[in-house]
Amino acid sequence: SALANLTPNDFDFDEHAPTVTLAARFNKSRKLKVQPLPADVATALRDYLHDKPATAPVWGGTWARDHRGAEMLRGDLAAAGIPYA
């Protein structure tokens, strides 16, 4: 559910140190979490988020509420030809 709460505002695409920040209220540890992003991931996300509203969920839908995140991920991995481990 933490992923379901991310908005474009949570991403910082600084060229030297891109990050995504998860607010404490959405983190299991209840602590703010700042996660560095690999450059290639940051580039893909920057393009993906370009036209999204700043405060809207990045990944909409009911997948988190319906507890279907793992099922969705397995389908994406299969479509990409990546085995689920």
PDB file of C-alpha atoms in Angstrom:
ATOM      1  CA  SER A   1       0.000   0.000   0.000  1.00  0.00           C
ATOM      2  CA  ALA A   2       2.987   2.326   0.396  1.00  0.00           C
ATOM      3  CA  LEU A   3       3.405   2.380  -3.402  1.00  0.00           C
ATOM      4  CA  ALA A   4      -0.267   3.215  -3.837  1.00  0.00           C
ATOM      5  CA  ASN A   5       0.244   6.411  -1.826  1.00  0.00           C
ATOM      6  CA  LEU A   6       3.140   7.813  -3.860  1.00  0.00           C
ATOM      7  CA  THR A   7       2.499  10.950  -5.905  1.00  0.00           C
ATOM      8  CA  PRO A   8       4.743  12.720  -8.422  1.00  0.00           C
ATOM      9  CA  ASN A   9       5.564  15.229  -5.660  1.00  0.00           C
ATOM     10  CA  ASP A  10       7.359  12.411  -3.795  1.00  0.00           C
ATOM     11  CA  PHE A  11       9.996  12.090  -6.524  1.00  0.00           C
ATOM     12  CA  ASP A  12      13.099  14.262  -6.782  1.00  0.00           C
ATOM     13  CA  PHE A  13      14.896  13.841 -10.094  1.00  0.00           C
ATOM     14  CA  ASP A  14      18.068  15.719  -9.174  1.00  0.00           C
ATOM     15  CA  GLU A  15      20.601  14.611 -11.776  1.00  0.00           C
ATOM     16  CA  HIS A  16      23.228  13.708  -9.170  1.00  0.00           C
ATOM     17  CA  ALA A  17      21.036  11.912  -6.652  1.00  0.00           C
ATOM     18  CA  PRO A  18      17.467  11.095  -7.754  1.00  0.00           C
ATOM     19  CA  THR A  19      15.245   9.876  -4.900  1.00  0.00           C
ATOM     20  CA  VAL A  20      11.722   8.971  -3.923  1.00  0.00           C
ATOM     21  CA  THR A  21      10.468   9.851  -0.454  1.00  0.00           C
ATOM     22  CA  LEU A  22       7.869   7.833   1.422  1.00  0.00           C
ATOM     23  CA  ALA A  23       6.103   9.786   4.146  1.00  0.00           C
ATOM     24  CA  ALA A  24       6.323   8.338   7.652  1.00  0.00           C
ATOM     25  CA  ARG A  25       2.548   7.798   7.787  1.00  0.00           C
ATOM     26  CA  PHE A  26       2.764   5.348   4.867  1.00  0.00           C
ATOM     27  CA  ASN A  27       5.872   3.488   6.064  1.00  0.00           C
ATOM     28  CA  LYS A  28       5.555   0.421   8.301  1.00  0.00           C
ATOM     29  CA  SER A  29       8.325   1.746  10.559  1.00  0.00           C
ATOM     30  CA  ARG A  30       6.529   5.120  10.775  1.00  0.00           C
ATOM     31  CA  LYS A  31       9.761   6.829   9.793  1.00  0.00           C
ATOM     32  CA  LEU A  32      10.379   8.977   6.738  1.00  0.00           C
ATOM     33  CA  LYS A  33      12.135   6.915   4.070  1.00  0.00           C
ATOM     34  CA  VAL A  34      14.225   8.463   1.296  1.00  0.00           C
ATOM     35  CA  GLN A  35      15.156   5.875  -1.326  1.00  0.00           C
ATOM     36  CA  PRO A  36      17.856   6.583  -3.927  1.00  0.00           C
ATOM     37  CA  LEU A  37      16.852   5.718  -7.486  1.00  0.00           C
ATOM     38  CA  PRO A  38      19.175   4.242 -10.114  1.00  0.00           C
ATOM     39  CA  ALA A  39      19.711   6.695 -12.978  1.00  0.00           C
ATOM     40  CA  ASP A  40      17.915   4.516 -15.556  1.00  0.00           C
ATOM     41  CA  VAL A  41      14.900   4.063 -13.268  1.00  0.00           C
ATOM     42  CA  ALA A  42      14.806   7.799 -12.548  1.00  0.00           C
ATOM     43  CA  THR A  43      14.855   8.567 -16.278  1.00  0.00           C
ATOM     44  CA  ALA A  44      11.978   6.166 -16.981  1.00  0.00           C
ATOM     45  CA  LEU A  45       9.944   7.502 -14.049  1.00  0.00           C
ATOM     46  CA  ARG A  46      10.599  11.128 -15.003  1.00  0.00           C
ATOM     47  CA  ASP A  47       9.161  10.434 -18.455  1.00  0.00           C
ATOM     48  CA  TYR A  48       6.227   8.449 -17.008  1.00  0.00           C
ATOM     49  CA  LEU A  49       5.349  11.133 -14.449  1.00  0.00           C
ATOM     50  CA  HIS A  50       5.800  14.117 -16.772  1.00  0.00           C
ATOM     51  CA  ASP A  51       2.080  14.703 -17.457  1.00  0.00           C
ATOM     52  CA  LYS A  52       0.652  13.307 -14.214  1.00  0.00           C
ATOM     53  CA  PRO A  53      -0.974  15.697 -11.712  1.00  0.00           C
ATOM     54  CA  ALA A  54       1.509  16.458  -8.896  1.00  0.00           C
ATOM     55  CA  THR A  55      -0.729  15.239  -6.076  1.00  0.00           C
ATOM     56  CA  ALA A  56      -2.529  12.334  -7.783  1.00  0.00           C
ATOM     57  CA  PRO A  57      -1.455   8.753  -7.057  1.00  0.00           C
ATOM     58  CA  VAL A  58       1.299   7.589  -9.418  1.00  0.00           C
ATOM     59  CA  TRP A  59      -0.256   4.148  -9.781  1.00  0.00           C
ATOM     60  CA  GLY A  60      -4.019   4.456  -9.574  1.00  0.00           C
ATOM     61  CA  GLY A  61      -6.614   1.766  -9.391  1.00  0.00           C
ATOM     62  CA  THR A  62      -7.777  -0.573  -6.668  1.00  0.00           C
ATOM     63  CA  TRP A  63      -4.871  -3.047  -6.726  1.00  0.00           C
ATOM     64  CA  ALA A  64      -3.582  -2.025  -3.276  1.00  0.00           C
ATOM     65  CA  ARG A  65      -6.983  -1.887  -1.629  1.00  0.00           C
ATOM     66  CA  ASP A  66      -7.858  -5.279  -3.143  1.00  0.00           C
ATOM     67  CA  HIS A  67      -4.489  -6.777  -2.090  1.00  0.00           C
ATOM     68  CA  ARG A  68      -3.621  -7.693  -5.687  1.00  0.00           C
ATOM     69  CA  GLY A  69      -0.195  -6.051  -5.961  1.00  0.00           C
ATOM     70  CA  ALA A  70       1.770  -9.321  -6.034  1.00  0.00           C
ATOM     71  CA  GLU A  71      -0.608 -10.778  -8.614  1.00  0.00           C
ATOM     72  CA  MET A  72      -0.232  -7.683 -10.770  1.00  0.00           C
ATOM     73  CA  LEU A  73       3.556  -7.782 -10.484  1.00  0.00           C
ATOM     74  CA  ARG A  74       3.697 -11.460 -11.477  1.00  0.00           C
ATOM     75  CA  GLY A  75       1.683 -10.668 -14.605  1.00  0.00           C
ATOM     76  CA  ASP A  76       3.997  -7.787 -15.501  1.00  0.00           C
ATOM     77  CA  LEU A  77       7.073  -9.956 -14.985  1.00  0.00           C
ATOM     78  CA  ALA A  78       5.606 -12.711 -17.175  1.00  0.00           C
ATOM     79  CA  ALA A  79       4.777 -10.204 -19.916  1.00  0.00           C
ATOM     80  CA  ALA A  80       8.380  -8.950 -19.791  1.00  0.00           C
ATOM     81  CA  GLY A  81       9.744 -12.507 -19.905  1.00  0.00           C
ATOM     82  CA  ILE A  82      11.231 -12.279 -16.412  1.00  0.00           C
ATOM     83  CA  PRO A  83      10.758 -15.361 -14.203  1.00  0.00           C
ATOM     84  CA  TYR A  84       9.137 -14.797 -10.823  1.00  0.00           C
ATOM     85  CA  ALA A  85      11.405 -15.942  -8.004  1.00  0.00           C
TER      86      ALA A  85
END
